mmCIF file of C-alpha atoms in Angstrom:
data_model
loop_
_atom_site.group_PDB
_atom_site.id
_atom_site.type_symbol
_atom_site.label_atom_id
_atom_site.label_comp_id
_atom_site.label_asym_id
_atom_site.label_seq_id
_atom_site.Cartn_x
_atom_site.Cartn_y
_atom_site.Cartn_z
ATOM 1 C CA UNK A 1 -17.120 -87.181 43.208
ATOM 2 C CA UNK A 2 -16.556 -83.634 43.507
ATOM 3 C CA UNK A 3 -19.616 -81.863 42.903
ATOM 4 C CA UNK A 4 -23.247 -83.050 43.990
ATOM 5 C CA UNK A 5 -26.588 -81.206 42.897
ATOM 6 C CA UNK A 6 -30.297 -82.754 43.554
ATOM 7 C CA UNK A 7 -33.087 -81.962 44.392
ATOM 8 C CA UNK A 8 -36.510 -78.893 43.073
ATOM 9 C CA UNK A 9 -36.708 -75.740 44.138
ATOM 10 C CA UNK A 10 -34.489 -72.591 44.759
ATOM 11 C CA UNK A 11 -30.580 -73.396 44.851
ATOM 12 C CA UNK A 12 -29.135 -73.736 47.911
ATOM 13 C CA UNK A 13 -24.858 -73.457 47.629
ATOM 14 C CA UNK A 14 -23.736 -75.619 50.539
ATOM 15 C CA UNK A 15 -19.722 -74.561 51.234
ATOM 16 C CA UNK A 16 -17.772 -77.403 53.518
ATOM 17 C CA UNK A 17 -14.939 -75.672 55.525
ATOM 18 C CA UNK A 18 -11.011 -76.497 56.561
ATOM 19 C CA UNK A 19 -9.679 -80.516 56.183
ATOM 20 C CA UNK A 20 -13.582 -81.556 54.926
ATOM 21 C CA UNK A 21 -15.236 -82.115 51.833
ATOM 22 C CA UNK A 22 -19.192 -81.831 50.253
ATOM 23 C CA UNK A 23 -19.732 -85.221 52.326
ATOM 24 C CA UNK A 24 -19.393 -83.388 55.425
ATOM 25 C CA UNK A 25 -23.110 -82.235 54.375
ATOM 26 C CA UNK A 26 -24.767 -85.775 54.125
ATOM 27 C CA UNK A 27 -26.728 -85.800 57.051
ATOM 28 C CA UNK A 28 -28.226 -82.516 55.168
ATOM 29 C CA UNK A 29 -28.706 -83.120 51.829
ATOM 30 C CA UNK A 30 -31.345 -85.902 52.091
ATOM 31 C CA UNK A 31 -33.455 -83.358 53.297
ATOM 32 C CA UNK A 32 -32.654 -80.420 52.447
ATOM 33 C CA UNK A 33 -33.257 -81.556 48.920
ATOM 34 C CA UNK A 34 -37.009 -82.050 49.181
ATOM 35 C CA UNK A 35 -37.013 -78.616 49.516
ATOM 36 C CA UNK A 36 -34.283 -77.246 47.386
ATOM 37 C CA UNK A 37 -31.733 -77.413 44.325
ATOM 38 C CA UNK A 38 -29.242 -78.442 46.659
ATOM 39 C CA UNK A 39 -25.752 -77.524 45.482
ATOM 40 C CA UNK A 40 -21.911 -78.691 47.005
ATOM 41 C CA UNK A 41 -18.651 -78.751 45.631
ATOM 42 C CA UNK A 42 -15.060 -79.917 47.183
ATOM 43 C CA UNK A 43 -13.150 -77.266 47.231
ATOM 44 C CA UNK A 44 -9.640 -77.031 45.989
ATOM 45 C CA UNK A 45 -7.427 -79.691 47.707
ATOM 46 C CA UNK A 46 -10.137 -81.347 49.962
ATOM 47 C CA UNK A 47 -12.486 -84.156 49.256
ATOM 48 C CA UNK A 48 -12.212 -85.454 45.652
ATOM 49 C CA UNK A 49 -9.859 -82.918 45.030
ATOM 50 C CA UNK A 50 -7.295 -83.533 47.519
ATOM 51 C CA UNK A 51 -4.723 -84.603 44.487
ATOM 52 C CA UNK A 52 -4.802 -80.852 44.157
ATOM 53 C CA UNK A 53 -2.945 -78.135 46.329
ATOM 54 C CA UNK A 54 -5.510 -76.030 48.311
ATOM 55 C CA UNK A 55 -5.792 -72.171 47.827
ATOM 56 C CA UNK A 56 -4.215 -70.247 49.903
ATOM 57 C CA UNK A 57 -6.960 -67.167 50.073
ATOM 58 C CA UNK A 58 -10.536 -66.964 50.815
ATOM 59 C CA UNK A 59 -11.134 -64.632 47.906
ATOM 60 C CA UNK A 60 -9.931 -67.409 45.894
ATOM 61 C CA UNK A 61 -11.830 -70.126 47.703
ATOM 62 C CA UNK A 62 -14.880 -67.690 46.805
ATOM 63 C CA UNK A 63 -13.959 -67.136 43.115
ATOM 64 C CA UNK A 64 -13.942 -70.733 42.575
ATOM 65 C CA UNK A 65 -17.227 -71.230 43.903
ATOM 66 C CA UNK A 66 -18.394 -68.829 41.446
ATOM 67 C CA UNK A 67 -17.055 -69.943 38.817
ATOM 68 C CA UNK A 68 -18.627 -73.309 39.456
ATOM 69 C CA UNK A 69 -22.066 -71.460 39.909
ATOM 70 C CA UNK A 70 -21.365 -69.971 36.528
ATOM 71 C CA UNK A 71 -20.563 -72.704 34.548
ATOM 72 C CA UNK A 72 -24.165 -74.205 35.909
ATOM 73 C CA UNK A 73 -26.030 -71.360 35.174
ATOM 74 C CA UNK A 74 -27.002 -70.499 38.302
ATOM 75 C CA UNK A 75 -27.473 -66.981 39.043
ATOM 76 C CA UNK A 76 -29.511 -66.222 42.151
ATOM 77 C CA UNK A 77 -28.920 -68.939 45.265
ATOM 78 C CA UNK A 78 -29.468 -69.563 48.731
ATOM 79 C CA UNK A 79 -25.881 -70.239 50.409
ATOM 80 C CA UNK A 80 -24.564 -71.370 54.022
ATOM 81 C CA UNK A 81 -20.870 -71.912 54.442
ATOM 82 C CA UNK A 82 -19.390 -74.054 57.826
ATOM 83 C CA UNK A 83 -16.078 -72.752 59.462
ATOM 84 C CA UNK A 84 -14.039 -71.850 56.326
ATOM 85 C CA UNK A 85 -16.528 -71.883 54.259
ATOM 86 C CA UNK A 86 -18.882 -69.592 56.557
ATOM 87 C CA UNK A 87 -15.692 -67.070 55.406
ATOM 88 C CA UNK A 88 -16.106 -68.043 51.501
ATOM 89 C CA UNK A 89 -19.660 -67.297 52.311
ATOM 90 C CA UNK A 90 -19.386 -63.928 53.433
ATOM 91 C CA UNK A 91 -16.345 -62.951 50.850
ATOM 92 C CA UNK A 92 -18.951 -64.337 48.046
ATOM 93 C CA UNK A 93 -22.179 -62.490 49.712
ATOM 94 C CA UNK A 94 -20.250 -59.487 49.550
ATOM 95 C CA UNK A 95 -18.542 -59.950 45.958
ATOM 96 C CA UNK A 96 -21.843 -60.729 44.877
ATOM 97 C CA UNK A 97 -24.250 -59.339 47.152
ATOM 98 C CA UNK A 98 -27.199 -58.977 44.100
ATOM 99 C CA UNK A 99 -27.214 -62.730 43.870
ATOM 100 C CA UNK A 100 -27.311 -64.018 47.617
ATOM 101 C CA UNK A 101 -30.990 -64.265 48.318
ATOM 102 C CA UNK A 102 -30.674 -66.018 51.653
ATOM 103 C CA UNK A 103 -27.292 -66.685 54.201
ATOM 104 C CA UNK A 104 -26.425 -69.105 56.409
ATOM 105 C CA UNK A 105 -23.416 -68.928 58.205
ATOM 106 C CA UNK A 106 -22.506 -71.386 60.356
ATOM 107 C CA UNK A 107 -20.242 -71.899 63.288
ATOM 108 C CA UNK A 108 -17.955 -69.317 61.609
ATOM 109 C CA UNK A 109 -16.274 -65.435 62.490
ATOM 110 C CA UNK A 110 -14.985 -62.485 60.625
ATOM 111 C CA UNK A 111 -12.058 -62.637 61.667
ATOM 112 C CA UNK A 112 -9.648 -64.944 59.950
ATOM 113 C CA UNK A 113 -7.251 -65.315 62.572
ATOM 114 C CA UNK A 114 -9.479 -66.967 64.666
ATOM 115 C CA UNK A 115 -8.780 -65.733 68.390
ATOM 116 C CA UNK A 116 -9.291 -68.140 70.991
ATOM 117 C CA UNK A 117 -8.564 -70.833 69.234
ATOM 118 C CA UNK A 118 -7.515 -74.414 70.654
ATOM 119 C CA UNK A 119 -4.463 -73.523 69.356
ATOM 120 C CA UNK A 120 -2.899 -70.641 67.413
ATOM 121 C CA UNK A 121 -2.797 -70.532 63.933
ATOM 122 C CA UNK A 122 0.566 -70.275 63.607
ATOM 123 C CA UNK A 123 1.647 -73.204 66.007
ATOM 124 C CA UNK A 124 -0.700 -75.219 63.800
ATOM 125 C CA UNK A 125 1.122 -74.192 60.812
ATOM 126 C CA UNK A 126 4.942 -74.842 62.664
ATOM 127 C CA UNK A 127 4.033 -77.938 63.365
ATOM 128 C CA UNK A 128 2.525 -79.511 59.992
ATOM 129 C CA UNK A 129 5.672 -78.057 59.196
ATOM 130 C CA UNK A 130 7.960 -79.818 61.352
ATOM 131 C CA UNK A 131 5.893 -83.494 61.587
ATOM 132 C CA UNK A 132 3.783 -83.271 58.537
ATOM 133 C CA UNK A 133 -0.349 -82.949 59.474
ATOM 134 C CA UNK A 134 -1.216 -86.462 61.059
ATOM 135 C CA UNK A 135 -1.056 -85.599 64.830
ATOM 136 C CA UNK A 136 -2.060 -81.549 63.753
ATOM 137 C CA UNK A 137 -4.967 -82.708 62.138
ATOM 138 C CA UNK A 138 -6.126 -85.263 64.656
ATOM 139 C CA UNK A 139 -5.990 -82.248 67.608
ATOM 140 C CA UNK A 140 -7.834 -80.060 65.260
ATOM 141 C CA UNK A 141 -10.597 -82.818 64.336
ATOM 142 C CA UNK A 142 -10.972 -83.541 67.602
ATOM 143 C CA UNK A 143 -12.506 -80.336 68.832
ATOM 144 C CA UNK A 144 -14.723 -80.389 66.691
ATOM 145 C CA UNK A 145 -16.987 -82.897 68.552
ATOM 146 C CA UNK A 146 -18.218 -82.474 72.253
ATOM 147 C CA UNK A 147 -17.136 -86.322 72.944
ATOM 148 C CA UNK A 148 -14.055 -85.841 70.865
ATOM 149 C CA UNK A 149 -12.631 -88.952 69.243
ATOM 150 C CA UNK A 150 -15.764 -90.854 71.155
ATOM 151 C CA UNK A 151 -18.006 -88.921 68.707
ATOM 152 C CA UNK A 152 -19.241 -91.602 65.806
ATOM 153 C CA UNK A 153 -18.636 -89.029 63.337
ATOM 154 C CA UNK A 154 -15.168 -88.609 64.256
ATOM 155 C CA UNK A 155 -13.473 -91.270 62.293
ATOM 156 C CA UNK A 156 -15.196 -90.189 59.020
ATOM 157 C CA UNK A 157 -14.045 -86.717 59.840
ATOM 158 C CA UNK A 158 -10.130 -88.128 60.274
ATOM 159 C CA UNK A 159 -10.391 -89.976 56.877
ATOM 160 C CA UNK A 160 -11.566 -86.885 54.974
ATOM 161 C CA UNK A 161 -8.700 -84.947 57.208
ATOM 162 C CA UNK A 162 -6.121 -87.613 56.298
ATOM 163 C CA UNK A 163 -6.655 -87.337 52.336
ATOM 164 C CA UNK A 164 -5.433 -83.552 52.996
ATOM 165 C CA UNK A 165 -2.182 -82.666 51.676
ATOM 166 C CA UNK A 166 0.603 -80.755 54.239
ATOM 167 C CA UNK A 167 1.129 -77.740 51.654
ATOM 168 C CA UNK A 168 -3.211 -77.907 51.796
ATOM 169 C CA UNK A 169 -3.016 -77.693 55.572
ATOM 170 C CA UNK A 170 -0.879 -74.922 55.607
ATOM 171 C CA UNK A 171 -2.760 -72.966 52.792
ATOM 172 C CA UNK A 172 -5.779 -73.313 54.204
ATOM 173 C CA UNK A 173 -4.286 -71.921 57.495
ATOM 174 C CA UNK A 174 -3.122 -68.768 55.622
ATOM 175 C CA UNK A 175 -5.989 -68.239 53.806
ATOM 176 C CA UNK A 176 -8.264 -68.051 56.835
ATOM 177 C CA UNK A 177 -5.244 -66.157 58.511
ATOM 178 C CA UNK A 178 -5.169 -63.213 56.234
ATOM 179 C CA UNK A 179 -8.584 -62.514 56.292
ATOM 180 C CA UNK A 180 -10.827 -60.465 57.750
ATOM 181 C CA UNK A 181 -14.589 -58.988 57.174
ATOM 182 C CA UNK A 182 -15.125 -57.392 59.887
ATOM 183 C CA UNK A 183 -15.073 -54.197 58.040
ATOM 184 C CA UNK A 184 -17.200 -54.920 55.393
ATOM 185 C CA UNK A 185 -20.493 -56.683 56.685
ATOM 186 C CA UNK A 186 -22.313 -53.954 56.507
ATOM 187 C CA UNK A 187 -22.320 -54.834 52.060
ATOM 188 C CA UNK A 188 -23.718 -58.034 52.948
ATOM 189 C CA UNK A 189 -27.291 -57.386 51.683
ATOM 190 C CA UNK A 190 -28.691 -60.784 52.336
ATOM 191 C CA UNK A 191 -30.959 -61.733 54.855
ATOM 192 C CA UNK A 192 -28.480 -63.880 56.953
ATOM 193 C CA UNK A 193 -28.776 -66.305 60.134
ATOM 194 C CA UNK A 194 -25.954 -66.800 62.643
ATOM 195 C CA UNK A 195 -25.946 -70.337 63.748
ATOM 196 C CA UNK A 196 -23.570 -70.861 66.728
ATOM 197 C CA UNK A 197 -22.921 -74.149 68.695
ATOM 198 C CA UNK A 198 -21.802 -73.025 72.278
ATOM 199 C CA UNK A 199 -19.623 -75.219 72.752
ATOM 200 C CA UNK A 200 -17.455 -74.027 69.868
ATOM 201 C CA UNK A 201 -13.316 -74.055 70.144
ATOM 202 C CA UNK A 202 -12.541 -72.424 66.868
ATOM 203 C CA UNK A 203 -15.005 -69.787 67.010
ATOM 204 C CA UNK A 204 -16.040 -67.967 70.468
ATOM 205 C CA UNK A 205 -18.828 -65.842 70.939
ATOM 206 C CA UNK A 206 -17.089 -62.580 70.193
ATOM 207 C CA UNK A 207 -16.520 -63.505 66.761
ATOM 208 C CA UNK A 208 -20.313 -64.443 66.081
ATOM 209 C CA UNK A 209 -21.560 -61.357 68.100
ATOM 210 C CA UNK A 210 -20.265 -59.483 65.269
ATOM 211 C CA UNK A 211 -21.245 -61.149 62.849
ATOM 212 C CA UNK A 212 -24.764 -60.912 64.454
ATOM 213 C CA UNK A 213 -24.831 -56.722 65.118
ATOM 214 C CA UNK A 214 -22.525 -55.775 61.850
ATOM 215 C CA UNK A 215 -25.096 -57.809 59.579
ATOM 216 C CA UNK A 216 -27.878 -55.471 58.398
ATOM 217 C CA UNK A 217 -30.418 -58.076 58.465
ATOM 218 C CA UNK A 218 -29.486 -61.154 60.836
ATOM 219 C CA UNK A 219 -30.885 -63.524 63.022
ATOM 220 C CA UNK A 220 -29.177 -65.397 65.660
ATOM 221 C CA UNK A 221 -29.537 -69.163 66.467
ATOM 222 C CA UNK A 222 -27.188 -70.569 69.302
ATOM 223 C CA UNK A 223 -27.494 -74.568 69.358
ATOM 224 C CA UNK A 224 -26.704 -75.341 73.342
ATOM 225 C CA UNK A 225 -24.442 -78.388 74.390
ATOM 226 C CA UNK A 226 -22.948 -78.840 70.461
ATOM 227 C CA UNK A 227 -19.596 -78.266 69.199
ATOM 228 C CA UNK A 228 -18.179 -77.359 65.829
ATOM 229 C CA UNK A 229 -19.683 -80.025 63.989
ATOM 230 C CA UNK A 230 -23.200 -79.428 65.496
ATOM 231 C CA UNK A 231 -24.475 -80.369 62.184
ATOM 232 C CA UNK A 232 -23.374 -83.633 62.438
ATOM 233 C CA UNK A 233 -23.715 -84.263 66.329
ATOM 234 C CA UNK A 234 -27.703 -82.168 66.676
ATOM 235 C CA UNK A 235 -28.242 -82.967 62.934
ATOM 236 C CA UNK A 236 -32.265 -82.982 63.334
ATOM 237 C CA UNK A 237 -32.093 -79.201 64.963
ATOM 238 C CA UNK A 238 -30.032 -77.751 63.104
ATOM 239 C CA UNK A 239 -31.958 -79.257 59.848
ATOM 240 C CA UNK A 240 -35.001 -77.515 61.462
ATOM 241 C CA UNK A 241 -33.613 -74.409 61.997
ATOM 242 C CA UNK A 242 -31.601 -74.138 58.383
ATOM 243 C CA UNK A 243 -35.029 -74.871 57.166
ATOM 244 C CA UNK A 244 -37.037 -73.013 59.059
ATOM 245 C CA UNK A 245 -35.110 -69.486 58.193
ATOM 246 C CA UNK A 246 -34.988 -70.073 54.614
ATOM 247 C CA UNK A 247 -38.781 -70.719 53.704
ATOM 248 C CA UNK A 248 -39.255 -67.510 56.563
ATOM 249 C CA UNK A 249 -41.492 -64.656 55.025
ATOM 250 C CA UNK A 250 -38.603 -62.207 55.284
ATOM 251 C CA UNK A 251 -36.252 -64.601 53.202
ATOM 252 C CA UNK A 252 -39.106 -65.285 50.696
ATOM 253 C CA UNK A 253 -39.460 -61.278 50.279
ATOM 254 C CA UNK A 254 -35.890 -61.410 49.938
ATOM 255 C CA UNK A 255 -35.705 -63.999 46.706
ATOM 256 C CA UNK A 256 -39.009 -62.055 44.939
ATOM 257 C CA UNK A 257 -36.848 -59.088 44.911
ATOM 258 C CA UNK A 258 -33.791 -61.151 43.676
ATOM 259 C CA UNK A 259 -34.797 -63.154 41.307
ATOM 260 C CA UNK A 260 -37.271 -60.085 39.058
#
């Protein structure tokens, strides 16, 4: 499986980020599909496409996504993107600002190169390099939960991690690396919520303070005591607040002027 849709309603375009896949979004989709056309795709050398070699841009992460929206005929969408994907998110909500009626993005930055990281990009990328992306991946996965490899979620995170190709993990690095949008959130036109755990290690506040005063139209949502994966760790809040911004007035006002 490599693409999921269900549910009534307006589409909503869930995009996974870095060493994950559409299954990442479980804990959402149940939900999130009594209310919506709920919409997720593996992207390019993750998930059930893992037998393929990941891109190694975000403007061609967001292309694809596209493309996929195309082919179903969907033209106007809701769409929140994690990590990675929060960056696919924003390239697409600016590539296609007309058709972004409301924007969630999640645990996420404009700045591809990710400052403050555990670790920098580039010693990531040296060492997948040197001993292939077992031990890489496992240091990366790890921060992603506040209990770390105690976390229940964290072994399902490894085995999606684990199905990642080397030349994928080292794509995905450059693709995040050489990007930036810092310049070029004030085209998102999208009314757009900032949802930040605080206990994030790939993303610090700086990154999501931008994100927060660049964005014409943006609400800010800090989940306390979560970490990357809050989705997964504070599933029922963040549901709630996901849900609770995109059936808001403003967002409805938003999709009227959208969609006619």
């Amino acid at each position: 499986m490599n693409c999921i849709r269900v549910g009534t309603g307006p589409t909503l375009v869930l995009v996974h980020g870095f060493l994950s896949s559409l299954t990442y979004w479980e804990k959402q989709i149940e939900l999130f599909s009594t209310r919506f056309d709920v919409v997720a795709f593996d992207l390019p050398g993750y998930g059930g496409k893992a037998k393929e070699t990941g891109l190694d841009s975000i403007e061609g992460f967001a292309d694809f996504v596209l493309g996929k929206l195309d082919e179903l005929g969907i033209d106007c969408f809701h769409l929140m993107g994690h990590s990675m994907g929060g960056m696919i998110a924003q390239e697409i909500a600016i590539k296609a600002k007309d058709r972004v009626m409301g924007l969630v993005l999640y645990a996420t930055g404009p700045n591809g190169r990710l400052p403050g990281r555990f670790e920098s990009l580039e010693d990531s990328m040296a060492r997948a390099e040197k001993e292939g992306t077992e031990q890489v991946a496992r240091d990366t996965v790890r921060t992603w939960f506040s209990e770390g490899e105690e976390d229940p979620d964290f072994v399902g995170g490894m085995a999606l991690a684990e199905r990642v190709s080397t030349q994928t993990y080292i794509n995905g690095l450059r693709a995040m690396g050489g990007w930036r949008s810092i310049e070029r959130l004030g085209d998102i036109e999208a009314k757009t919520l900032v949802l930040w755990p605080d206990s994030d290690r790939s993303y610090m506040w700086d990154q999501v303070e931008i994100l927060w005063r660049r964005i014409k139209d943006t609400n800010l949502a800090v989940m306390p005591l979560a970490a990357h994966n809050a989705h997964l760790e504070k599933a029922r809040i963040f549901n709630l607040l996901v849900i609770e911004f995109l059936q808001s007035d403003k967002v409805k006002q938003r999709q009227l002027a959208t969609t006619t």
